[in-house]
Amino acid sequence: MSTTPLPPDAEAILRGDRRALGKGLTCAEAMDDEALALLDALWGSTGRARRIGITGPPGVGKSTLASGVIRAHRALGRSVGVLAVDPSSPLTGGALLGDRHRMGAEAGDPNVFLRSFGSRGSTGGLSRAAPFALDLLDAAGFDVVLVETAGVGQTEIEVATSADSVAVVLSPESGDAVQAMKAGLIEIADVLCVNKADREGAEAMAEALEGMLDRAPPAPWRPPVVRTRALEDATALFEALEAHGTWLLEGGRIEERRRRGLRGRLRTLVHALLAERLLAGRDALLDARAGEAAGKRRSLLDAARSTVEEILR
Ligand SMILES: Nc1nc2c(ncn2[C@@H]2O[C@H](COP(=O)(O)OP(=O)(O)O)[C@@H](O)[C@H]2O)c(=O)[nH]1
Ligand SMILES: [Mg+2]
């Protein structure tokens, strides 16, 4: 953490300047040097917001639910910063506009800040920017920071687990519910939400999830399975998330959970920094080993091992 005075843009974000926050998030999206300096400066001011993740396959109703959850927090006077992570396309704007539209009830409320965030290309190391964007929203002083991630990939799961409480949303019409389960989505759930409860198959899906939880090894927290009709009401999801938040605050569980989350992020960063440092200036070595693998003089794995040996020698 920096011990020098805060840079002006960091000061502005702490003061609640939304323009500065927007600019900071743009930097975070690119993970440029400016973003890194900003995050360094603001680290000491993070950790005050309650962080909520809403994840699940596309189309299950996450944005609609998020809108309801935001309204419930607003009714209690809490400010909310929202990050909608769209892995597919930060450029086309289709999904972005869709989210804006569905979260439209909050538009114009100065205590709700909504930002879409592209995660395309964020496949490793320092480019894993979304958790840092949550840090920025946290430092900006929102009472609640909510992130919606679409999809069931590793990145989405990582983003979701940088929240204190994670809701995994499924719907009876998402054919990829089984895939979501296989991808490890169920394991990260603190709350399981079967949305579109008005549709056929919702109750059967909820019961299947309950059965799965019955068979799982006992855990300190059993995720509740809530049924919602997001177009009408998201209260059940809001209340389940609140209950999980209360449980986390008992007996220091939240500190332990955050420490675990940060350990994962730290590992990722150390990986990236180590790789960057160790591979610097090694292009000739990599070319030579790749040539050997191409020419079948070594296997690819052997080439990798020997490259590591040479670098560490
Ligand atoms: N029938 C029904 N449709 C819903 C419900 N919740 C959301 N939808 C619709 O499902 C579609 C996808 O919703 P959206 O919130 O964008 O899903 P996301 O991709 O998971 O964020 C939209 O057309 C919603 O109006 C629900 O409870 N029941
Ligand atoms: Mg959405």
mmCIF file of C-alpha atoms and ligand atoms in Angstrom:
data_model
loop_
_atom_site.group_PDB
_atom_site.id
_atom_site.type_symbol
_atom_site.label_atom_id
_atom_site.label_comp_id
_atom_site.label_asym_id
_atom_site.label_seq_id
_atom_site.Cartn_x
_atom_site.Cartn_y
_atom_site.Cartn_z
ATOM 1 C CA MET A 1 0.000 0.000 0.000
ATOM 2 C CA SER A 2 1.181 3.466 -0.797
ATOM 3 C CA THR A 3 2.302 5.669 2.069
ATOM 4 C CA THR A 4 2.537 8.805 -0.060
ATOM 5 C CA PRO A 5 -0.441 11.200 -0.165
ATOM 6 C CA LEU A 6 -3.394 9.906 -2.173
ATOM 7 C CA PRO A 7 -3.385 10.839 -5.859
ATOM 8 C CA PRO A 8 -6.156 13.335 -6.737
ATOM 9 C CA ASP A 9 -8.227 10.779 -8.675
ATOM 10 C CA ALA A 10 -8.214 8.421 -5.675
ATOM 11 C CA GLU A 11 -9.269 11.307 -3.410
ATOM 12 C CA ALA A 12 -12.104 12.095 -5.782
ATOM 13 C CA ILE A 13 -13.355 8.499 -5.788
ATOM 14 C CA LEU A 14 -13.303 8.440 -1.978
ATOM 15 C CA ARG A 15 -15.319 11.673 -1.935
ATOM 16 C CA GLY A 16 -17.994 9.954 -4.010
ATOM 17 C CA ASP A 17 -17.215 11.725 -7.274
ATOM 18 C CA ARG A 18 -19.024 9.581 -9.861
ATOM 19 C CA ARG A 19 -17.094 10.896 -12.835
ATOM 20 C CA ALA A 20 -13.841 9.920 -11.157
ATOM 21 C CA LEU A 21 -15.289 6.511 -10.347
ATOM 22 C CA GLY A 22 -16.381 6.005 -13.949
ATOM 23 C CA LYS A 23 -12.927 6.940 -15.160
ATOM 24 C CA GLY A 24 -11.344 4.628 -12.601
ATOM 25 C CA LEU A 25 -13.505 1.743 -13.781
ATOM 26 C CA THR A 26 -12.466 2.398 -17.364
ATOM 27 C CA CYS A 27 -8.848 2.171 -16.225
ATOM 28 C CA ALA A 28 -9.640 -1.011 -14.303
ATOM 29 C CA GLU A 29 -11.176 -2.532 -17.428
ATOM 30 C CA ALA A 30 -7.863 -2.028 -19.206
ATOM 31 C CA MET A 31 -5.820 -2.797 -16.084
ATOM 32 C CA ASP A 32 -3.314 -0.131 -17.138
ATOM 33 C CA ASP A 33 -0.647 1.371 -14.880
ATOM 34 C CA GLU A 34 -3.052 4.093 -13.809
ATOM 35 C CA ALA A 35 -5.494 1.468 -12.575
ATOM 36 C CA LEU A 36 -2.815 -0.328 -10.608
ATOM 37 C CA ALA A 37 -1.731 2.922 -8.921
ATOM 38 C CA LEU A 38 -5.352 3.716 -8.112
ATOM 39 C CA LEU A 39 -5.991 0.313 -6.612
ATOM 40 C CA ASP A 40 -2.834 0.531 -4.566
ATOM 41 C CA ALA A 41 -3.886 3.889 -3.193
ATOM 42 C CA LEU A 42 -7.464 2.828 -2.439
ATOM 43 C CA TRP A 43 -6.805 -0.591 -0.935
ATOM 44 C CA GLY A 44 -6.985 0.718 2.631
ATOM 45 C CA SER A 45 -10.475 2.050 1.945
ATOM 46 C CA THR A 46 -11.970 -1.234 0.738
ATOM 47 C CA GLY A 47 -13.811 -3.798 2.815
ATOM 48 C CA ARG A 48 -16.701 -1.672 4.034
ATOM 49 C CA ALA A 49 -19.293 -2.605 1.434
ATOM 50 C CA ARG A 50 -21.410 -5.697 1.552
ATOM 51 C CA ARG A 51 -20.553 -7.566 -1.640
ATOM 52 C CA ILE A 52 -23.168 -9.647 -3.381
ATOM 53 C CA GLY A 53 -22.697 -11.805 -6.469
ATOM 54 C CA ILE A 54 -25.514 -12.985 -8.714
ATOM 55 C CA THR A 55 -24.478 -15.561 -11.258
ATOM 56 C CA GLY A 56 -25.916 -18.301 -13.456
ATOM 57 C CA PRO A 57 -26.523 -19.178 -17.096
ATOM 58 C CA PRO A 58 -27.662 -16.475 -19.529
ATOM 59 C CA GLY A 59 -31.359 -15.695 -19.659
ATOM 60 C CA VAL A 60 -32.389 -17.117 -16.291
ATOM 61 C CA GLY A 61 -33.423 -13.707 -14.971
ATOM 62 C CA LYS A 62 -30.341 -12.470 -13.120
ATOM 63 C CA SER A 63 -30.710 -8.838 -14.198
ATOM 64 C CA THR A 64 -34.406 -8.834 -13.375
ATOM 65 C CA LEU A 65 -33.661 -10.276 -9.943
ATOM 66 C CA ALA A 66 -30.782 -7.851 -9.412
ATOM 67 C CA SER A 67 -33.166 -5.008 -10.076
ATOM 68 C CA GLY A 68 -35.504 -6.284 -7.352
ATOM 69 C CA VAL A 69 -32.650 -6.812 -4.915
ATOM 70 C CA ILE A 70 -31.397 -3.271 -5.595
ATOM 71 C CA ARG A 71 -34.862 -1.870 -4.907
ATOM 72 C CA ALA A 72 -35.056 -3.765 -1.619
ATOM 73 C CA HIS A 73 -31.726 -2.305 -0.494
ATOM 74 C CA ARG A 74 -32.796 1.170 -1.581
ATOM 75 C CA ALA A 75 -35.985 0.826 0.455
ATOM 76 C CA LEU A 76 -33.710 0.420 3.495
ATOM 77 C CA GLY A 77 -31.786 3.543 2.533
ATOM 78 C CA ARG A 78 -28.653 1.743 1.341
ATOM 79 C CA SER A 79 -26.685 2.989 -1.650
ATOM 80 C CA VAL A 80 -25.830 0.379 -4.278
ATOM 81 C CA GLY A 81 -23.003 0.095 -6.794
ATOM 82 C CA VAL A 82 -23.652 -2.439 -9.548
ATOM 83 C CA LEU A 83 -21.229 -4.120 -11.916
ATOM 84 C CA ALA A 84 -22.759 -6.106 -14.776
ATOM 85 C CA VAL A 85 -19.991 -8.293 -16.172
ATOM 86 C CA ASP A 86 -20.689 -9.254 -19.742
ATOM 87 C CA PRO A 87 -18.111 -11.753 -20.909
ATOM 88 C CA SER A 88 -19.267 -11.981 -24.477
ATOM 89 C CA SER A 89 -19.109 -8.533 -25.868
ATOM 90 C CA PRO A 90 -18.190 -5.264 -24.264
ATOM 91 C CA LEU A 91 -18.435 -3.584 -27.653
ATOM 92 C CA THR A 92 -21.717 -4.459 -29.304
ATOM 93 C CA GLY A 93 -23.781 -3.004 -26.498
ATOM 94 C CA GLY A 94 -26.684 -5.396 -26.979
ATOM 95 C CA ALA A 95 -26.455 -7.053 -23.597
ATOM 96 C CA LEU A 96 -25.409 -3.767 -22.079
ATOM 97 C CA LEU A 97 -28.536 -2.005 -23.234
ATOM 98 C CA GLY A 98 -30.597 -4.982 -22.183
ATOM 99 C CA ASP A 99 -29.265 -4.733 -18.674
ATOM 100 C CA ARG A 100 -29.770 -0.975 -18.597
ATOM 101 C CA HIS A 101 -33.310 -1.493 -19.698
ATOM 102 C CA ARG A 102 -34.113 -4.183 -17.163
ATOM 103 C CA MET A 103 -32.459 -2.258 -14.379
ATOM 104 C CA GLY A 104 -34.278 0.811 -15.647
ATOM 105 C CA ALA A 105 -36.300 1.277 -12.479
ATOM 106 C CA GLU A 106 -33.101 2.429 -10.804
ATOM 107 C CA ALA A 107 -32.122 4.855 -13.537
ATOM 108 C CA GLY A 108 -31.959 8.393 -12.251
ATOM 109 C CA ASP A 109 -31.562 7.343 -8.620
ATOM 110 C CA PRO A 110 -28.327 9.038 -7.518
ATOM 111 C CA ASN A 111 -27.755 6.318 -4.934
ATOM 112 C CA VAL A 112 -27.581 3.591 -7.558
ATOM 113 C CA PHE A 113 -24.542 3.425 -9.805
ATOM 114 C CA LEU A 114 -24.676 0.916 -12.645
ATOM 115 C CA ARG A 115 -21.767 -0.019 -14.819
ATOM 116 C CA SER A 116 -21.345 -2.686 -17.483
ATOM 117 C CA PHE A 117 -17.940 -4.254 -17.588
ATOM 118 C CA GLY A 118 -16.424 -6.212 -20.441
ATOM 119 C CA SER A 119 -14.441 -9.244 -19.436
ATOM 120 C CA ARG A 120 -13.546 -10.498 -22.879
ATOM 121 C CA GLY A 121 -9.887 -11.304 -22.988
ATOM 122 C CA SER A 122 -9.675 -11.388 -19.231
ATOM 123 C CA THR A 123 -8.277 -14.843 -19.149
ATOM 124 C CA GLY A 124 -5.369 -14.531 -16.831
ATOM 125 C CA GLY A 125 -3.242 -12.742 -14.349
ATOM 126 C CA LEU A 126 -3.413 -9.007 -14.103
ATOM 127 C CA SER A 127 -6.100 -8.834 -16.717
ATOM 128 C CA ARG A 128 -8.547 -10.404 -14.281
ATOM 129 C CA ALA A 129 -9.932 -7.009 -13.674
ATOM 130 C CA ALA A 130 -13.477 -7.472 -12.443
ATOM 131 C CA PRO A 131 -12.641 -8.136 -8.781
ATOM 132 C CA PHE A 132 -10.618 -4.916 -8.834
ATOM 133 C CA ALA A 133 -13.599 -3.073 -10.218
ATOM 134 C CA LEU A 134 -15.526 -4.310 -7.164
ATOM 135 C CA ASP A 135 -12.753 -2.927 -4.962
ATOM 136 C CA LEU A 136 -13.203 0.468 -6.618
ATOM 137 C CA LEU A 137 -16.961 0.443 -6.037
ATOM 138 C CA ASP A 138 -16.310 -0.627 -2.449
ATOM 139 C CA ALA A 139 -13.831 2.228 -1.893
ATOM 140 C CA ALA A 140 -16.291 4.659 -3.468
ATOM 141 C CA GLY A 141 -18.439 4.117 -0.389
ATOM 142 C CA PHE A 142 -21.496 2.213 -1.596
ATOM 143 C CA ASP A 143 -23.205 0.310 1.192
ATOM 144 C CA VAL A 144 -23.848 -2.590 -1.147
ATOM 145 C CA VAL A 145 -21.789 -3.662 -4.147
ATOM 146 C CA LEU A 146 -23.573 -6.065 -6.439
ATOM 147 C CA VAL A 147 -22.000 -7.945 -9.331
ATOM 148 C CA GLU A 148 -23.917 -9.839 -11.983
ATOM 149 C CA THR A 149 -21.898 -12.309 -14.009
ATOM 150 C CA ALA A 150 -23.334 -14.238 -16.917
ATOM 151 C CA GLY A 151 -22.093 -17.629 -17.860
ATOM 152 C CA VAL A 152 -20.609 -20.605 -16.165
ATOM 153 C CA GLY A 153 -16.927 -20.203 -16.948
ATOM 154 C CA GLN A 154 -13.993 -20.083 -14.578
ATOM 155 C CA THR A 155 -13.716 -16.296 -14.791
ATOM 156 C CA GLU A 156 -17.349 -15.818 -13.863
ATOM 157 C CA ILE A 157 -16.948 -18.148 -10.938
ATOM 158 C CA GLU A 158 -13.898 -16.227 -9.759
ATOM 159 C CA VAL A 159 -15.714 -12.941 -9.987
ATOM 160 C CA ALA A 160 -18.653 -14.352 -8.108
ATOM 161 C CA THR A 161 -16.441 -15.700 -5.348
ATOM 162 C CA SER A 162 -14.957 -12.267 -4.767
ATOM 163 C CA ALA A 163 -18.345 -11.448 -3.224
ATOM 164 C CA ASP A 164 -19.338 -12.158 0.372
ATOM 165 C CA SER A 165 -22.578 -13.823 -0.627
ATOM 166 C CA VAL A 166 -23.206 -15.541 -3.937
ATOM 167 C CA ALA A 167 -26.599 -16.349 -5.395
ATOM 168 C CA VAL A 168 -26.638 -18.923 -8.182
ATOM 169 C CA VAL A 169 -29.722 -18.509 -10.334
ATOM 170 C CA LEU A 170 -31.221 -21.247 -12.476
ATOM 171 C CA SER A 171 -34.497 -21.442 -14.313
ATOM 172 C CA PRO A 172 -36.523 -24.410 -15.526
ATOM 173 C CA GLU A 173 -35.998 -23.327 -19.114
ATOM 174 C CA SER A 174 -32.231 -23.070 -18.913
ATOM 175 C CA GLY A 175 -31.242 -26.282 -20.629
ATOM 176 C CA ASP A 176 -27.767 -25.761 -19.276
ATOM 177 C CA ALA A 177 -28.713 -26.285 -15.631
ATOM 178 C CA VAL A 178 -26.965 -29.637 -15.707
ATOM 179 C CA GLN A 179 -23.922 -28.046 -17.285
ATOM 180 C CA ALA A 180 -23.989 -25.352 -14.622
ATOM 181 C CA MET A 181 -23.902 -28.046 -11.980
ATOM 182 C CA LYS A 182 -21.006 -29.798 -13.665
ATOM 183 C CA ALA A 183 -19.105 -26.528 -13.969
ATOM 184 C CA GLY A 184 -19.045 -26.221 -10.198
ATOM 185 C CA LEU A 185 -21.614 -23.461 -9.966
ATOM 186 C CA ILE A 186 -23.611 -25.199 -7.275
ATOM 187 C CA GLU A 187 -20.576 -25.427 -4.998
ATOM 188 C CA ILE A 188 -20.096 -21.667 -4.947
ATOM 189 C CA ALA A 189 -23.728 -20.949 -4.081
ATOM 190 C CA ASP A 190 -24.643 -19.439 -0.735
ATOM 191 C CA VAL A 191 -28.181 -19.127 -2.017
ATOM 192 C CA LEU A 192 -29.742 -21.199 -4.794
ATOM 193 C CA CYS A 193 -32.477 -19.401 -6.659
ATOM 194 C CA VAL A 194 -34.906 -21.119 -8.991
ATOM 195 C CA ASN A 195 -36.320 -18.229 -10.969
ATOM 196 C CA LYS A 196 -39.283 -18.315 -13.347
ATOM 197 C CA ALA A 197 -41.229 -20.217 -10.719
ATOM 198 C CA ASP A 198 -44.266 -19.436 -12.865
ATOM 199 C CA ARG A 199 -42.924 -21.818 -15.503
ATOM 200 C CA GLU A 200 -43.437 -25.533 -15.669
ATOM 201 C CA GLY A 201 -40.666 -27.592 -14.116
ATOM 202 C CA ALA A 202 -39.598 -24.997 -11.567
ATOM 203 C CA GLU A 203 -40.784 -26.933 -8.542
ATOM 204 C CA ALA A 204 -39.198 -30.152 -9.810
ATOM 205 C CA MET A 205 -35.916 -28.315 -10.315
ATOM 206 C CA ALA A 206 -36.040 -26.822 -6.821
ATOM 207 C CA GLU A 207 -36.736 -30.266 -5.351
ATOM 208 C CA ALA A 208 -33.863 -31.782 -7.321
ATOM 209 C CA LEU A 209 -31.565 -29.122 -5.880
ATOM 210 C CA GLU A 210 -32.825 -29.822 -2.353
ATOM 211 C CA GLY A 211 -32.142 -33.517 -2.940
ATOM 212 C CA MET A 212 -28.643 -32.725 -4.094
ATOM 213 C CA LEU A 213 -28.030 -30.681 -0.943
ATOM 214 C CA ASP A 214 -29.400 -33.526 1.201
ATOM 215 C CA ARG A 215 -26.797 -35.832 -0.280
ATOM 216 C CA ALA A 216 -23.912 -33.370 0.051
ATOM 217 C CA PRO A 217 -21.605 -33.624 3.053
ATOM 218 C CA PRO A 218 -22.803 -31.477 5.953
ATOM 219 C CA ALA A 219 -21.462 -27.921 5.799
ATOM 220 C CA PRO A 220 -21.643 -25.037 8.272
ATOM 221 C CA TRP A 221 -24.037 -23.221 5.922
ATOM 222 C CA ARG A 222 -26.638 -25.027 3.881
ATOM 223 C CA PRO A 223 -27.662 -22.869 0.927
ATOM 224 C CA PRO A 224 -31.395 -22.237 0.984
ATOM 225 C CA VAL A 225 -33.266 -22.960 -2.250
ATOM 226 C CA VAL A 226 -35.569 -20.047 -2.984
ATOM 227 C CA ARG A 227 -38.231 -19.827 -5.676
ATOM 228 C CA THR A 228 -38.807 -16.481 -7.383
ATOM 229 C CA ARG A 229 -40.894 -14.859 -10.067
ATOM 230 C CA ALA A 230 -38.516 -12.028 -10.703
ATOM 231 C CA LEU A 231 -40.905 -10.023 -12.844
ATOM 232 C CA GLU A 232 -43.191 -9.730 -9.822
ATOM 233 C CA ASP A 233 -40.999 -10.038 -6.755
ATOM 234 C CA ALA A 234 -37.412 -10.770 -5.733
ATOM 235 C CA THR A 235 -38.011 -10.548 -1.977
ATOM 236 C CA ALA A 236 -37.280 -14.222 -1.313
ATOM 237 C CA LEU A 237 -33.832 -13.860 -2.874
ATOM 238 C CA PHE A 238 -33.158 -10.587 -1.073
ATOM 239 C CA GLU A 239 -34.104 -12.106 2.277
ATOM 240 C CA ALA A 240 -31.995 -15.223 1.764
ATOM 241 C CA LEU A 241 -28.981 -13.050 0.900
ATOM 242 C CA GLU A 242 -29.613 -10.926 3.990
ATOM 243 C CA ALA A 243 -29.776 -14.059 6.138
ATOM 244 C CA HIS A 244 -26.463 -15.249 4.753
ATOM 245 C CA GLY A 245 -24.949 -11.823 5.406
ATOM 246 C CA THR A 246 -26.112 -11.932 9.022
ATOM 247 C CA TRP A 247 -24.712 -15.433 9.446
ATOM 248 C CA LEU A 248 -21.344 -14.289 8.036
ATOM 249 C CA LEU A 249 -21.160 -11.427 10.502
ATOM 250 C CA GLU A 250 -21.517 -13.827 13.435
ATOM 251 C CA GLY A 251 -18.300 -15.117 14.947
ATOM 252 C CA GLY A 252 -15.939 -13.504 12.462
ATOM 253 C CA ARG A 253 -16.961 -15.733 9.578
ATOM 254 C CA ILE A 254 -16.802 -12.839 7.161
ATOM 255 C CA GLU A 255 -13.125 -12.145 7.921
ATOM 256 C CA GLU A 256 -12.290 -15.782 7.288
ATOM 257 C CA ARG A 257 -14.229 -15.821 4.049
ATOM 258 C CA ARG A 258 -12.618 -12.631 2.789
ATOM 259 C CA ARG A 259 -9.174 -13.867 3.710
ATOM 260 C CA ARG A 260 -9.797 -17.033 1.722
ATOM 261 C CA GLY A 261 -10.982 -14.993 -1.250
ATOM 262 C CA LEU A 262 -7.962 -12.705 -1.101
ATOM 263 C CA ARG A 263 -5.652 -15.688 -0.892
ATOM 264 C CA GLY A 264 -7.027 -16.890 -4.223
ATOM 265 C CA ARG A 265 -6.599 -13.472 -5.788
ATOM 266 C CA LEU A 266 -3.103 -13.215 -4.357
ATOM 267 C CA ARG A 267 -2.109 -16.548 -5.876
ATOM 268 C CA THR A 268 -3.352 -15.385 -9.269
ATOM 269 C CA LEU A 269 -1.369 -12.164 -9.003
ATOM 270 C CA VAL A 270 1.787 -13.905 -7.831
ATOM 271 C CA HIS A 271 1.486 -16.324 -10.752
ATOM 272 C CA ALA A 272 1.205 -13.468 -13.191
ATOM 273 C CA LEU A 273 4.043 -11.434 -11.692
ATOM 274 C CA LEU A 274 6.333 -14.443 -11.452
ATOM 275 C CA ALA A 275 5.670 -15.459 -15.035
ATOM 276 C CA GLU A 276 6.195 -11.924 -16.267
ATOM 277 C CA ARG A 277 9.466 -11.604 -14.393
ATOM 278 C CA LEU A 278 10.874 -15.031 -15.191
ATOM 279 C CA LEU A 279 9.976 -14.921 -18.858
ATOM 280 C CA ALA A 280 11.313 -11.417 -19.429
ATOM 281 C CA GLY A 281 14.044 -11.507 -22.073
ATOM 282 C CA ARG A 282 13.585 -15.241 -22.683
ATOM 283 C CA ASP A 283 12.176 -15.095 -26.189
ATOM 284 C CA ALA A 284 15.239 -16.710 -27.730
ATOM 285 C CA LEU A 285 15.070 -19.576 -25.247
ATOM 286 C CA LEU A 286 11.366 -20.112 -25.892
ATOM 287 C CA ASP A 287 11.943 -20.031 -29.659
ATOM 288 C CA ALA A 288 14.724 -22.585 -29.402
ATOM 289 C CA ARG A 289 12.687 -24.996 -27.255
ATOM 290 C CA ALA A 290 9.586 -24.567 -29.386
ATOM 291 C CA GLY A 291 11.714 -25.381 -32.441
ATOM 292 C CA GLU A 292 12.911 -28.563 -30.769
ATOM 293 C CA ALA A 293 9.370 -29.590 -29.959
ATOM 294 C CA ALA A 294 8.262 -28.777 -33.502
ATOM 295 C CA GLY A 295 11.120 -30.848 -34.903
ATOM 296 C CA LYS A 296 10.176 -33.763 -32.600
ATOM 297 C CA ARG A 297 13.575 -33.629 -30.934
ATOM 298 C CA ARG A 298 11.784 -33.222 -27.594
ATOM 299 C CA SER A 299 8.216 -33.617 -26.482
ATOM 300 C CA LEU A 300 6.432 -30.364 -25.713
ATOM 301 C CA LEU A 301 6.313 -31.216 -22.020
ATOM 302 C CA ASP A 302 10.016 -32.002 -22.008
ATOM 303 C CA ALA A 303 10.666 -28.646 -23.713
ATOM 304 C CA ALA A 304 8.643 -26.879 -21.010
ATOM 305 C CA ARG A 305 10.448 -28.651 -18.175
ATOM 306 C CA SER A 306 13.837 -27.930 -19.635
ATOM 307 C CA THR A 307 12.866 -24.269 -20.164
ATOM 308 C CA VAL A 308 11.938 -23.990 -16.489
ATOM 309 C CA GLU A 309 15.199 -25.658 -15.431
ATOM 310 C CA GLU A 310 17.195 -23.268 -17.540
ATOM 311 C CA ILE A 311 15.360 -20.200 -16.231
ATOM 312 C CA LEU A 312 15.787 -21.260 -12.612
ATOM 313 C CA ARG A 313 19.394 -22.271 -13.018
HETATM 314 N N1 LIG B 1 -41.718 -16.024 -17.050
HETATM 315 C C1 LIG B 1 -40.742 -15.381 -16.418
HETATM 316 N N2 LIG B 1 -39.843 -14.648 -17.134
HETATM 317 C C2 LIG B 1 -38.884 -14.007 -16.465
HETATM 318 C C3 LIG B 1 -38.762 -14.089 -15.054
HETATM 319 N N3 LIG B 1 -37.682 -13.359 -14.685
HETATM 320 C C4 LIG B 1 -37.140 -12.860 -15.808
HETATM 321 N N4 LIG B 1 -37.865 -13.222 -16.893
HETATM 322 C C5 LIG B 1 -37.600 -12.892 -18.304
HETATM 323 O O1 LIG B 1 -36.478 -13.646 -18.735
HETATM 324 C C6 LIG B 1 -35.709 -12.909 -19.691
HETATM 325 C C7 LIG B 1 -34.263 -12.826 -19.265
HETATM 326 O O2 LIG B 1 -34.161 -12.035 -18.081
HETATM 327 P P1 LIG B 1 -32.794 -11.346 -17.641
HETATM 328 O O3 LIG B 1 -33.048 -10.736 -16.314
HETATM 329 O O4 LIG B 1 -32.255 -10.478 -18.702
HETATM 330 O O5 LIG B 1 -31.854 -12.627 -17.509
HETATM 331 P P2 LIG B 1 -30.257 -12.688 -17.346
HETATM 332 O O6 LIG B 1 -29.665 -12.935 -18.692
HETATM 333 O O7 LIG B 1 -30.047 -13.870 -16.447
HETATM 334 O O8 LIG B 1 -29.806 -11.410 -16.733
HETATM 335 C C8 LIG B 1 -36.376 -11.556 -19.795
HETATM 336 O O9 LIG B 1 -37.219 -11.559 -20.913
HETATM 337 C C9 LIG B 1 -37.194 -11.453 -18.521
HETATM 338 O O10 LIG B 1 -38.308 -10.615 -18.641
HETATM 339 C C10 LIG B 1 -39.727 -14.869 -14.319
HETATM 340 O O11 LIG B 1 -39.695 -15.001 -13.094
HETATM 341 N N5 LIG B 1 -40.680 -15.492 -15.068
HETATM 342 MG MG MG B 2 -28.307 -10.019 -17.301
#
